[in-house]
Coordinates of C-alpha atoms in Angstrom, one line a residue:
Chain A
X13 CA 5.5 -51.4 22.5
X14 CA 2.2 -52.2 22.6
X15 CA 2.1 -50.4 26.2
X16 CA 3.5 -47.0 25.0
X17 CA 1.7 -47.1 21.9
X18 CA -2.3 -48.3 24.1
X19 CA -0.8 -45.4 26.5
X20 CA -0.2 -42.7 24.0
X21 CA -3.6 -43.8 22.4
X22 CA -6.0 -43.4 25.6
X23 CA -3.8 -40.4 25.7
X24 CA -5.2 -39.5 22.3
X25 CA -9.0 -39.6 23.6
X26 CA -8.6 -37.7 26.6
X27 CA -6.8 -35.2 24.5
X28 CA -9.6 -35.5 21.8
X29 CA -12.4 -34.9 24.2
X30 CA -11.0 -32.0 26.1
X31 CA -11.0 -30.2 22.7
X32 CA -14.1 -30.8 21.4
X33 CA -15.1 -29.6 24.8
X34 CA -12.9 -26.4 24.8
X35 CA -14.7 -26.4 20.5
X36 CA -18.1 -26.5 21.6
X37 CA -17.3 -23.8 23.8
X38 CA -15.7 -21.4 22.3
X39 CA -17.8 -21.3 19.7
X40 CA -20.5 -21.1 22.2
X41 CA -18.9 -17.6 23.0
X42 CA -18.4 -16.3 19.3
X43 CA -22.1 -17.5 19.4
X44 CA -23.3 -14.9 22.3
X45 CA -20.8 -12.0 21.0
X46 CA -22.8 -12.6 18.0
X47 CA -26.2 -12.5 19.5
X48 CA -25.5 -9.9 22.0
X49 CA -24.3 -7.7 18.8
X50 CA -26.9 -7.6 16.6
X51 CA -29.7 -8.4 19.2
X52 CA -29.1 -4.2 20.0
X53 CA -29.0 -3.5 16.5
X54 CA -32.2 -5.2 15.4
X55 CA -33.5 -3.9 18.3
X56 CA -33.1 -0.4 17.7
X57 CA -33.6 -0.5 13.8
X58 CA -37.0 -2.5 15.0
X59 CA -37.9 1.2 17.9
X60 CA -37.1 3.5 14.9
X61 CA -39.5 1.9 12.0
X62 CA -42.0 0.6 14.1
X63 CA -42.5 4.2 15.9
X64 CA -41.9 6.3 12.7
X65 CA -43.4 4.1 10.0
X66 CA -47.2 4.6 10.8
X67 CA -46.5 8.4 11.3
X68 CA -44.7 8.9 8.2
X69 CA -45.5 11.8 6.3
X70 CA -43.4 13.2 2.9
X71 CA -43.2 16.2 3.6
X72 CA -41.4 16.3 6.9
X73 CA -38.1 16.2 4.0
X74 CA -40.0 19.0 2.2
X75 CA -41.1 21.6 4.8
X76 CA -39.7 23.0 7.8
X77 CA -40.8 22.8 11.2
X78 CA -43.4 25.2 12.7
X79 CA -43.8 25.3 16.4
X80 CA -43.6 21.5 18.0
X81 CA -44.9 20.6 14.5
X82 CA -44.1 20.9 10.3
X83 CA -41.6 19.1 8.4
X84 CA -37.5 18.6 9.6
X85 CA -36.1 20.2 6.4
X86 CA -34.5 22.7 8.1
X87 CA -32.7 20.3 9.8
X88 CA -31.9 17.9 7.6
X89 CA -30.1 21.2 5.7
X90 CA -28.5 22.1 8.2
X91 CA -26.9 17.8 8.7
X92 CA -26.2 18.1 5.5
X93 CA -24.6 21.3 5.5
X94 CA -22.6 20.7 8.2
X95 CA -21.2 17.3 7.7
X96 CA -20.6 18.4 4.2
X97 CA -18.2 20.6 5.6
X98 CA -17.0 18.5 8.4
X99 CA -15.8 16.2 6.1
X100 CA -14.0 19.0 4.2
X101 CA -12.2 20.6 7.2
X102 CA -11.6 17.0 9.0
X103 CA -10.5 15.4 5.8
X104 CA -7.8 17.1 4.1
X105 CA -6.5 17.7 7.4
X106 CA -6.7 14.3 8.9
X107 CA -5.6 12.5 5.9
X108 CA -2.5 14.8 5.7
X109 CA -2.0 14.9 9.1
X110 CA -2.2 10.6 8.6
X111 CA -0.2 10.7 5.1
X112 CA 2.4 12.9 7.2
X113 CA 2.7 10.4 10.5
X114 CA 3.2 7.3 7.5
X115 CA 5.9 9.0 5.2
X116 CA 7.6 12.0 6.3
X117 CA 7.1 12.7 10.0
X118 CA 10.5 11.2 12.2
X119 CA 9.9 8.3 14.8
X120 CA 10.1 10.2 17.3
X121 CA 8.3 12.9 17.1
X122 CA 5.6 10.2 15.6
X123 CA 5.2 8.9 18.6
X124 CA 4.6 11.9 20.3
X125 CA 2.4 13.4 17.8
X126 CA 0.4 10.2 18.0
X127 CA -0.1 10.7 21.6
X128 CA -1.3 13.9 21.4
X129 CA -4.3 12.3 18.5
X130 CA -5.1 9.8 20.4
X131 CA -5.4 12.2 23.8
X132 CA -7.4 14.9 21.7
X133 CA -9.8 11.6 20.6
X134 CA -10.3 10.7 24.5
X135 CA -11.4 14.0 25.1
X136 CA -15.8 13.9 26.0
X137 CA -17.5 15.6 23.0
X138 CA -18.7 17.9 25.4
X139 CA -16.0 19.4 26.8
X140 CA -15.3 20.6 23.4
X141 CA -18.0 21.7 23.0
X142 CA -18.1 23.6 26.2
X143 CA -14.6 24.5 25.5
X144 CA -16.0 25.5 21.2
X145 CA -18.7 27.6 23.1
X146 CA -16.0 29.5 25.4
X147 CA -13.3 30.5 22.3
X148 CA -16.0 30.6 19.0
X149 CA -19.5 31.1 20.2
X150 CA -18.9 33.7 23.0
X151 CA -16.0 34.7 23.8
X152 CA -12.7 35.2 22.2
X153 CA -14.9 35.2 18.2
X154 CA -17.7 36.1 19.2
X155 CA -19.4 34.3 16.5
X156 CA -22.0 33.6 18.0
X157 CA -24.2 30.3 17.5
X158 CA -22.7 29.3 13.6
X159 CA -22.1 26.9 11.4
X160 CA -18.3 27.9 11.9
X161 CA -17.8 26.8 15.3
X162 CA -20.0 23.5 15.0
X163 CA -17.9 22.4 11.6
X164 CA -15.0 23.6 13.7
X165 CA -15.9 21.5 17.0
X166 CA -17.1 18.5 14.7
X167 CA -13.8 18.6 12.7
X168 CA -11.9 18.8 15.9
X169 CA -13.2 15.8 16.9
X170 CA -13.0 13.4 14.1
X171 CA -9.7 14.3 13.1
X172 CA -8.0 12.0 15.4
X173 CA -9.7 8.8 13.9
X174 CA -9.4 10.3 10.7
X175 CA -5.9 10.8 11.0
X176 CA -5.6 7.1 12.5
X177 CA -7.4 5.3 9.9
X178 CA -5.5 7.0 6.9
X179 CA -1.5 6.3 8.4
X180 CA -2.4 2.9 9.1
X181 CA -4.3 2.0 6.0
X182 CA -0.9 3.8 4.2
X183 CA 1.0 1.8 6.2
X184 CA -0.9 -1.5 5.9
X185 CA 0.0 -1.1 1.8
X186 CA 2.9 -4.0 0.9
X187 CA 6.2 -1.9 0.5
X188 CA 6.7 -4.6 -2.6
X189 CA 4.8 -2.2 -4.6
X190 CA 7.0 0.8 -3.3
X191 CA 10.2 -1.1 -4.5
X192 CA 9.1 -2.0 -7.5
X193 CA 8.1 1.2 -7.7
X194 CA 11.6 2.8 -7.3
X195 CA 13.2 0.7 -9.1
X196 CA 11.5 1.7 -12.2
X197 CA 12.5 5.5 -11.1
X198 CA 9.5 6.4 -10.1
X199 CA 9.2 10.1 -8.2
X200 CA 8.2 9.7 -4.6
X201 CA 5.4 11.6 -5.6
X202 CA 4.3 9.6 -8.3
X203 CA 3.8 6.6 -6.7
X204 CA 2.4 8.0 -3.6
X205 CA -0.1 9.2 -5.4
X206 CA 0.1 4.9 -7.5
X207 CA 1.2 3.2 -5.5
X208 CA 0.1 4.0 -1.9
X209 CA -2.6 6.0 -1.7
X210 CA -5.0 4.2 -4.1
X211 CA -4.7 1.2 -2.2
X212 CA -4.9 3.0 0.6
X213 CA -7.8 4.1 -0.1
X214 CA -10.1 2.0 1.4
X215 CA -8.8 2.2 4.8
X216 CA -9.3 6.2 4.0
X217 CA -12.6 5.7 3.5
X218 CA -13.7 3.6 6.0
X219 CA -12.0 6.5 8.5
X220 CA -14.2 9.5 6.4
X221 CA -17.5 7.5 7.2
X222 CA -16.2 6.9 10.9
X223 CA -15.8 10.9 10.9
X224 CA -18.9 11.5 8.7
X225 CA -21.1 8.9 10.9
X226 CA -19.8 10.3 14.4
X227 CA -21.1 14.0 12.6
X228 CA -24.4 12.9 11.8
X229 CA -24.8 11.9 14.9
X230 CA -23.0 14.4 17.1
X231 CA -24.9 16.5 19.7
X232 CA -23.8 17.8 22.7
X233 CA -20.9 19.7 20.8
X234 CA -23.1 21.2 18.5
X235 CA -26.1 22.3 21.8
X236 CA -23.1 24.5 22.3
X237 CA -22.3 26.1 18.8
X238 CA -24.7 25.5 16.3
X239 CA -27.5 26.4 19.0
X240 CA -31.0 25.6 16.7
X241 CA -33.6 27.1 14.5
X242 CA -36.9 26.4 13.4
X243 CA -35.3 27.8 9.7
X244 CA -33.6 26.6 7.3
X245 CA -29.6 27.5 7.6
X246 CA -28.3 30.7 5.9
X247 CA -25.0 29.4 4.9
X248 CA -23.8 32.0 6.8
X249 CA -20.8 31.3 8.2
X250 CA -21.1 33.1 11.2
X251 CA -24.0 34.7 13.6
X252 CA -27.0 32.5 12.8
X253 CA -27.5 29.4 14.3
X254 CA -28.5 26.2 12.5
X255 CA -30.9 22.9 12.9
X256 CA -29.6 19.3 12.5
X257 CA -31.4 16.4 13.2
X258 CA -30.3 15.1 16.3
X259 CA -31.4 18.4 18.5
X260 CA -34.8 17.3 16.6
X261 CA -34.7 13.9 18.6
X262 CA -33.5 14.5 21.8
X263 CA -35.8 17.5 21.9
X264 CA -39.0 17.3 20.5
X265 CA -39.8 13.4 22.5
X266 CA -39.2 16.1 25.5
X267 CA -42.0 17.9 24.7
X268 CA -45.3 16.1 25.5
X269 CA -47.0 16.8 22.5
X270 CA -47.6 13.6 20.1
X271 CA -46.7 16.0 16.9
X272 CA -43.7 16.7 17.9
X273 CA -42.9 12.3 18.9
X274 CA -43.6 12.1 15.5
X275 CA -41.0 14.3 14.5
X276 CA -38.6 13.0 17.3
X277 CA -39.2 9.5 15.7
X278 CA -39.1 10.6 11.6
X279 CA -36.1 12.6 12.7
X280 CA -34.1 9.4 14.4
X281 CA -35.2 7.1 11.2
X282 CA -33.9 9.6 8.9
X283 CA -30.4 9.5 10.6
X284 CA -30.4 5.6 10.0
X285 CA -30.6 6.0 7.1
X286 CA -28.2 8.3 6.3
X287 CA -25.3 6.4 8.0
X288 CA -27.1 3.2 6.2
X289 CA -26.1 5.5 2.9
X290 CA -22.7 6.1 4.2
X291 CA -22.5 3.0 4.4
X292 CA -23.4 1.4 0.7
X293 CA -21.5 4.9 -1.0
X294 CA -18.2 4.3 1.0
X295 CA -18.7 0.6 -0.6
X296 CA -19.3 1.6 -3.9
X297 CA -16.3 4.2 -3.7
X298 CA -13.8 1.4 -2.8
X299 CA -14.8 -1.9 -4.5
X300 CA -14.8 0.8 -7.2
X301 CA -11.0 1.0 -6.8
X302 CA -10.2 -1.6 -5.7
X303 CA -11.1 -4.1 -8.6
X304 CA -7.2 -4.3 -9.5
X305 CA -6.4 -5.2 -5.2
X306 CA -4.9 -8.6 -4.4
X307 CA -7.6 -9.6 -2.4
X308 CA -10.4 -8.8 -4.0
X309 CA -12.0 -12.1 -4.6
X310 CA -15.6 -11.3 -7.2
X311 CA -14.7 -11.0 -10.9
X312 CA -14.7 -8.1 -12.3
X313 CA -17.8 -8.0 -14.8
X314 CA -16.4 -8.4 -18.0
X315 CA -18.4 -4.8 -19.6
X316 CA -16.4 -3.5 -17.7
X317 CA -12.8 -5.1 -18.0
X318 CA -10.4 -5.3 -21.6
X319 CA -9.6 -1.7 -21.7
Chain B
X20 CA 41.8 -11.4 -2.6
X21 CA 39.3 -10.7 -5.0
X22 CA 40.1 -11.8 -8.8
X23 CA 38.9 -10.1 -11.6
X24 CA 39.2 -11.1 -15.8
X25 CA 40.0 -7.5 -16.7
X26 CA 40.7 -4.6 -15.0
X27 CA 38.5 -2.3 -12.8
X28 CA 38.7 0.5 -14.4
X29 CA 39.8 1.6 -17.8
X30 CA 42.0 4.1 -19.1
X31 CA 41.9 6.2 -21.8
X32 CA 44.4 3.9 -23.7
X33 CA 41.8 0.8 -22.8
X34 CA 40.0 1.0 -25.9
X35 CA 36.6 2.6 -27.2
X36 CA 33.7 3.5 -24.6
X37 CA 32.0 0.6 -25.5
X38 CA 34.9 -1.8 -24.8
X39 CA 34.9 -0.5 -21.4
X40 CA 32.3 -2.0 -18.7
X41 CA 29.2 -0.7 -18.2
X42 CA 29.1 -0.8 -14.9
X43 CA 32.2 -1.2 -12.1
X44 CA 32.0 -1.2 -8.3
X45 CA 35.5 -0.7 -7.0
X46 CA 37.0 -1.6 -4.0
X47 CA 33.5 -1.1 -2.2
X48 CA 32.1 -1.3 1.1
X49 CA 29.2 -1.4 2.2
X50 CA 27.4 -1.7 6.0
X51 CA 24.8 -0.5 7.6
X52 CA 25.4 1.5 11.0
X53 CA 28.3 -0.5 12.4
X54 CA 28.2 -4.1 10.9
X55 CA 29.9 -4.1 7.9
X56 CA 28.3 -6.2 5.0
X57 CA 30.7 -5.5 2.4
X58 CA 35.2 -6.4 2.2
X59 CA 36.8 -4.2 -1.3
X60 CA 34.4 -5.6 -3.8
X61 CA 36.2 -5.3 -6.9
X62 CA 33.9 -6.3 -10.3
X63 CA 33.5 -5.0 -13.9
X64 CA 30.5 -5.7 -15.4
X65 CA 31.6 -6.2 -18.7
X66 CA 29.1 -4.9 -21.3
X67 CA 26.4 -7.1 -22.6
X68 CA 26.9 -10.1 -20.4
X69 CA 24.9 -12.1 -17.8
X70 CA 26.7 -12.0 -14.3
X71 CA 26.4 -14.0 -11.7
X72 CA 26.2 -13.7 -8.1
X73 CA 26.2 -16.7 -5.6
X74 CA 27.4 -17.5 -2.5
X75 CA 25.7 -18.7 0.3
X76 CA 22.9 -17.1 2.8
X77 CA 24.5 -13.7 4.0
X78 CA 27.0 -13.7 2.2
X79 CA 25.9 -9.8 0.7
X80 CA 25.4 -10.7 -2.7
X81 CA 21.2 -8.8 -2.9
X82 CA 23.4 -6.0 -0.6
X83 CA 25.4 -5.9 -3.6
X84 CA 23.0 -5.9 -6.5
X85 CA 20.4 -3.2 -4.1
X86 CA 23.5 -1.0 -3.6
X87 CA 23.9 -0.9 -7.3
X88 CA 20.6 1.0 -8.1
X89 CA 21.1 2.2 -5.2
X90 CA 17.9 0.5 -3.6
X91 CA 19.8 0.8 -0.5
X92 CA 19.8 3.8 0.4
X93 CA 17.1 4.4 2.3
X94 CA 17.8 2.1 4.9
X95 CA 18.4 3.4 8.2
X96 CA 22.6 3.3 8.2
X97 CA 23.4 2.0 5.0
X98 CA 26.9 3.5 4.1
X99 CA 29.3 2.7 1.0
X100 CA 33.3 2.9 0.8
X101 CA 34.3 3.0 -3.1
X102 CA 33.6 3.5 -6.0
X103 CA 30.1 2.5 -8.4
X104 CA 29.9 3.7 -11.7
X105 CA 27.5 3.2 -14.7
X106 CA 29.2 4.8 -17.5
X107 CA 32.6 6.3 -15.9
X108 CA 30.1 7.7 -13.9
X109 CA 29.5 7.3 -9.8
X110 CA 26.3 6.1 -9.3
X111 CA 25.9 8.3 -5.8
X112 CA 27.6 12.0 -7.7
X113 CA 25.3 14.2 -6.7
X114 CA 25.2 15.1 -10.5
X115 CA 23.3 11.5 -11.0
X116 CA 19.7 12.0 -11.3
X117 CA 18.4 8.7 -8.3
X118 CA 15.7 8.5 -11.3
X119 CA 17.1 7.8 -14.2
X120 CA 20.2 5.6 -13.3
X121 CA 17.0 3.5 -11.4
X122 CA 15.8 3.2 -15.6
X123 CA 18.7 2.9 -17.0
X124 CA 19.6 0.0 -14.2
X125 CA 16.6 -2.0 -14.2
X126 CA 15.2 -4.6 -11.2
X127 CA 13.4 -7.3 -11.0
X128 CA 12.6 -9.1 -7.4
X129 CA 12.9 -12.6 -5.7
X130 CA 8.9 -12.6 -5.1
X131 CA 6.9 -11.4 -7.8
X132 CA 5.3 -7.7 -6.8
X133 CA 2.6 -7.0 -9.5
X134 CA 1.2 -3.2 -9.0
X135 CA -2.5 -3.2 -8.1
X136 CA -3.8 -2.3 -11.3
X137 CA -4.8 -3.8 -14.6
X138 CA -2.4 -6.0 -16.6
X139 CA -1.6 -3.8 -19.0
X140 CA -1.0 -0.4 -17.0
X141 CA 1.8 -2.7 -14.9
X142 CA 3.4 -3.2 -18.0
X143 CA 3.8 0.7 -18.7
X144 CA 3.9 1.8 -15.3
X145 CA 7.4 2.9 -15.3
X146 CA 6.7 4.2 -18.8
X147 CA 4.3 6.0 -17.8
X148 CA 6.1 7.8 -14.8
X149 CA 8.4 8.4 -17.2
X150 CA 6.8 10.1 -20.4
X151 CA 8.7 7.7 -22.5
X152 CA 5.1 7.4 -24.8
X153 CA 2.2 8.6 -25.9
X154 CA -1.8 8.1 -24.4
X155 CA -2.1 6.2 -27.8
X156 CA 1.1 4.2 -28.1
X157 CA 1.0 2.2 -24.0
X158 CA -1.2 -0.9 -25.2
X159 CA 0.8 -0.8 -27.9
X160 CA 4.2 -0.8 -25.9
X161 CA 2.6 -3.3 -23.4
X162 CA 2.3 -5.6 -26.0
X163 CA 5.8 -5.2 -27.7
X164 CA 6.9 -6.2 -24.0
X165 CA 4.1 -8.9 -23.4
X166 CA 5.3 -10.8 -26.4
X167 CA 9.4 -10.6 -25.5
X168 CA 8.6 -12.1 -22.2
X169 CA 6.5 -14.7 -24.3
X170 CA 3.4 -14.0 -21.8
X171 CA 0.8 -12.3 -24.7
X172 CA -0.6 -15.5 -26.0
X173 CA -2.1 -16.0 -22.0
X174 CA -3.7 -12.5 -21.1
X175 CA -3.8 -11.0 -25.1
X176 CA -8.1 -10.8 -24.6
X177 CA -7.5 -9.9 -20.1
X178 CA -5.2 -7.3 -20.7
X179 CA -7.7 -4.8 -18.5
X180 CA -7.6 -7.7 -15.9
X181 CA -6.2 -7.8 -12.2
X182 CA -2.4 -9.2 -12.6
X183 CA -3.2 -11.0 -9.2
X184 CA -5.6 -13.5 -11.3
X185 CA -1.9 -14.7 -12.1
X186 CA -0.2 -17.8 -11.5
X187 CA 3.5 -16.3 -9.8
X188 CA 5.3 -17.5 -12.8
X189 CA 2.5 -15.2 -15.1
X190 CA 3.6 -12.5 -12.4
X191 CA 6.4 -12.5 -12.8
X192 CA 7.6 -12.6 -16.0
X193 CA 4.9 -9.3 -15.5
X194 CA 7.3 -7.8 -13.3
X195 CA 10.5 -8.5 -16.1
X196 CA 7.9 -7.4 -18.8
X197 CA 7.4 -4.4 -16.8
X198 CA 11.1 -3.6 -15.8
X199 CA 12.1 -4.0 -19.8
X200 CA 9.9 -1.5 -20.5
X201 CA 11.1 1.1 -19.7
X202 CA 14.4 0.4 -22.2
X203 CA 17.0 -0.2 -19.3
X204 CA 21.2 -0.9 -20.0
X205 CA 21.3 -3.0 -17.0
X206 CA 19.1 -5.2 -15.4
X207 CA 19.1 -6.4 -11.5
X208 CA 17.8 -9.8 -11.1
X209 CA 17.4 -11.2 -7.4
X210 CA 17.0 -14.7 -7.0
X211 CA 14.1 -14.7 -10.0
X212 CA 13.5 -17.8 -10.1
X213 CA 13.7 -19.0 -6.7
X214 CA 9.5 -19.0 -6.8
X215 CA 8.9 -20.0 -9.6
X216 CA 7.8 -24.0 -11.3
X217 CA 10.2 -25.6 -13.6
X218 CA 9.1 -24.9 -16.5
X219 CA 8.9 -20.7 -15.9
X220 CA 12.2 -20.7 -15.2
X221 CA 13.4 -22.0 -18.2
X222 CA 11.5 -19.5 -19.5
X223 CA 13.1 -16.6 -17.7
X224 CA 16.3 -18.2 -18.3
X225 CA 15.2 -18.7 -22.5
X226 CA 14.5 -14.2 -21.9
X227 CA 17.7 -14.0 -20.5
X228 CA 19.7 -15.4 -23.2
X229 CA 17.5 -13.5 -25.5
X230 CA 18.0 -9.9 -24.2
X231 CA 22.0 -10.2 -24.3
X232 CA 23.5 -8.3 -25.5
X233 CA 21.3 -6.1 -25.1
X234 CA 21.0 -5.6 -21.6
X235 CA 24.0 -6.5 -19.3
X236 CA 22.0 -8.7 -16.9
X237 CA 23.5 -9.6 -13.2
X238 CA 21.9 -12.1 -11.5
X239 CA 21.6 -13.4 -7.9
X240 CA 21.2 -16.6 -7.5
X241 CA 21.6 -20.0 -5.3
X242 CA 21.0 -22.2 -8.1
X243 CA 24.1 -23.3 -9.4
X244 CA 23.0 -24.7 -12.1
X245 CA 21.7 -21.8 -12.9
X246 CA 24.2 -19.9 -12.2
X247 CA 26.3 -22.4 -14.9
X248 CA 23.5 -22.8 -17.0
X249 CA 22.8 -18.8 -18.8
X250 CA 26.0 -16.8 -17.2
X251 CA 29.1 -15.4 -18.6
X252 CA 30.6 -14.1 -15.5
X253 CA 30.5 -15.6 -12.0
X254 CA 30.7 -14.0 -8.8
X255 CA 31.5 -15.9 -5.6
X256 CA 30.5 -13.9 -2.4
X257 CA 31.5 -15.5 0.9
X258 CA 31.3 -13.5 4.0
X259 CA 31.4 -10.1 2.2
X260 CA 34.3 -10.6 0.4
X261 CA 34.3 -11.6 -3.2
X262 CA 36.1 -14.8 -3.7
X263 CA 37.3 -15.0 -6.5
X264 CA 35.1 -14.1 -10.2
X265 CA 35.9 -14.8 -13.6
X266 CA 34.2 -16.2 -16.7
X267 CA 31.5 -18.9 -15.5
X268 CA 33.2 -22.3 -16.8
X269 CA 36.4 -21.1 -15.6
X270 CA 35.2 -20.6 -11.6
X271 CA 32.9 -24.1 -11.7
X272 CA 36.1 -25.9 -13.9
X273 CA 38.5 -24.6 -12.4
X274 CA 38.1 -22.7 -9.6
X275 CA 41.3 -21.3 -7.3
X276 CA 40.4 -20.9 -4.2
X277 CA 39.7 -23.1 -1.7
X278 CA 36.1 -21.7 -0.5
X279 CA 34.3 -21.6 -4.0
X280 CA 35.9 -25.5 -4.7
X281 CA 34.4 -26.0 -1.0
X282 CA 31.1 -23.8 -2.2
X283 CA 30.5 -25.1 -5.6
X284 CA 31.7 -28.8 -4.4
X285 CA 28.4 -28.1 -1.9
X286 CA 30.9 -28.7 1.3
X287 CA 30.0 -24.9 2.8
X288 CA 26.5 -22.9 2.0

């Protein structure tokens, strides 16, 4: 008995040592992963800030581009316009698609559609741009470089993301909500809106934000479809090329003049701020709509309660 | 096999409408795909009574309960034979409106499932869905039913709060209030107190006693003492068969079937 105890306690010590070593190693690995993630982000943001802030002029926000200088108003307007329309087009199609896959689609067809959607999300964006160029800009439709071509191609690019995140978000809604709704005799459409879509909203919004960030940040498909223009967008859907911020970053940085470099840096700063803004807006929307969610930890402020 | 205390389906000679069972289960078999879960069940559910369904895990109690308001309909492979009637009309008739069936035959689940909306909105969720009260009356409706389930005192000053900050027992009372608010004729309870503490369990049991005879209650329970305490009628199911049904006192004190004797004596299940 005594021997057995001694042996097992020696074994325990060895096990404890092994566990500690493993623990230190894994924590180290986590730390390293964190560093690998944080350093590039800080580097990029720091670099952009250091390059852009010293030469920052507020009038880049209010003036159009003039040759290699001037402002970025045309590009900012173009990016906003393209992103907004992509959110409308791809948002409607993507959310409807995710809803269909999660709620209405027979399982076999669902697998087929999901596979197709994954293939689509794997197609390189420049290929989509080229197809858009052939089909919409030049070949079949003869729209020329235009807003419509840009929006359609970018929408095709982001629809798989929106569909995927929407479907996952809806599937993650607890079945208990649905059961409760059914047991009360709610209409299925009513139940879907009140008890399924609302709790799924954070996931859906996240998908939309990713889509918007992609639309803001894409360059290759736009080169083929939107073209570029130094003037502000004309708001006509076809036969009118328009500017966008990523083009400014890409092209002006390769120009020899200082003023062009400054524009490129300013455009990069604006792009980053736009993405941050998107994330903040999404957080606010999500935290407001999820104030009754079970996993919400923060208490709702007094003023907003009891109504 | 089934032994019931009154005729399963009342004919025209059986008296007034109110004497008829509010629901009746007549020779009902239920299954999923090739598997038969319930076999030839016959059970009248008397108006204004509390019926307890007891039996070991997997005997089909919950399946039977969920067949009464057609909650199994969407499960793959579900089939049913025989008749389940509410006020003489089969619940699966094409003329039966599923939504109003479920309003009239409410259900409370084993685990409390409040909706992700304020406490007040939870209580009136069904009332709203069926348009049973105007917007201005909703808070009054919520108050009435929260009082009915003895939850009003605890939540009166935080009706706008999230229900998930309530304790499990309070959440279950809230779900009861939600079910009662649509004024059901029959309330189906699927082990409603199995996740609750003894004090809340007592509140729920008192509530059930107060609800009859306005509401007819069918309760599935694993707790034999609870069945004995609250129910008028007890039905014992075993392996998908209704072994014995009758007055609760008779089932517990004087069971006729050997399986019932064993189960109540703690030898099976």
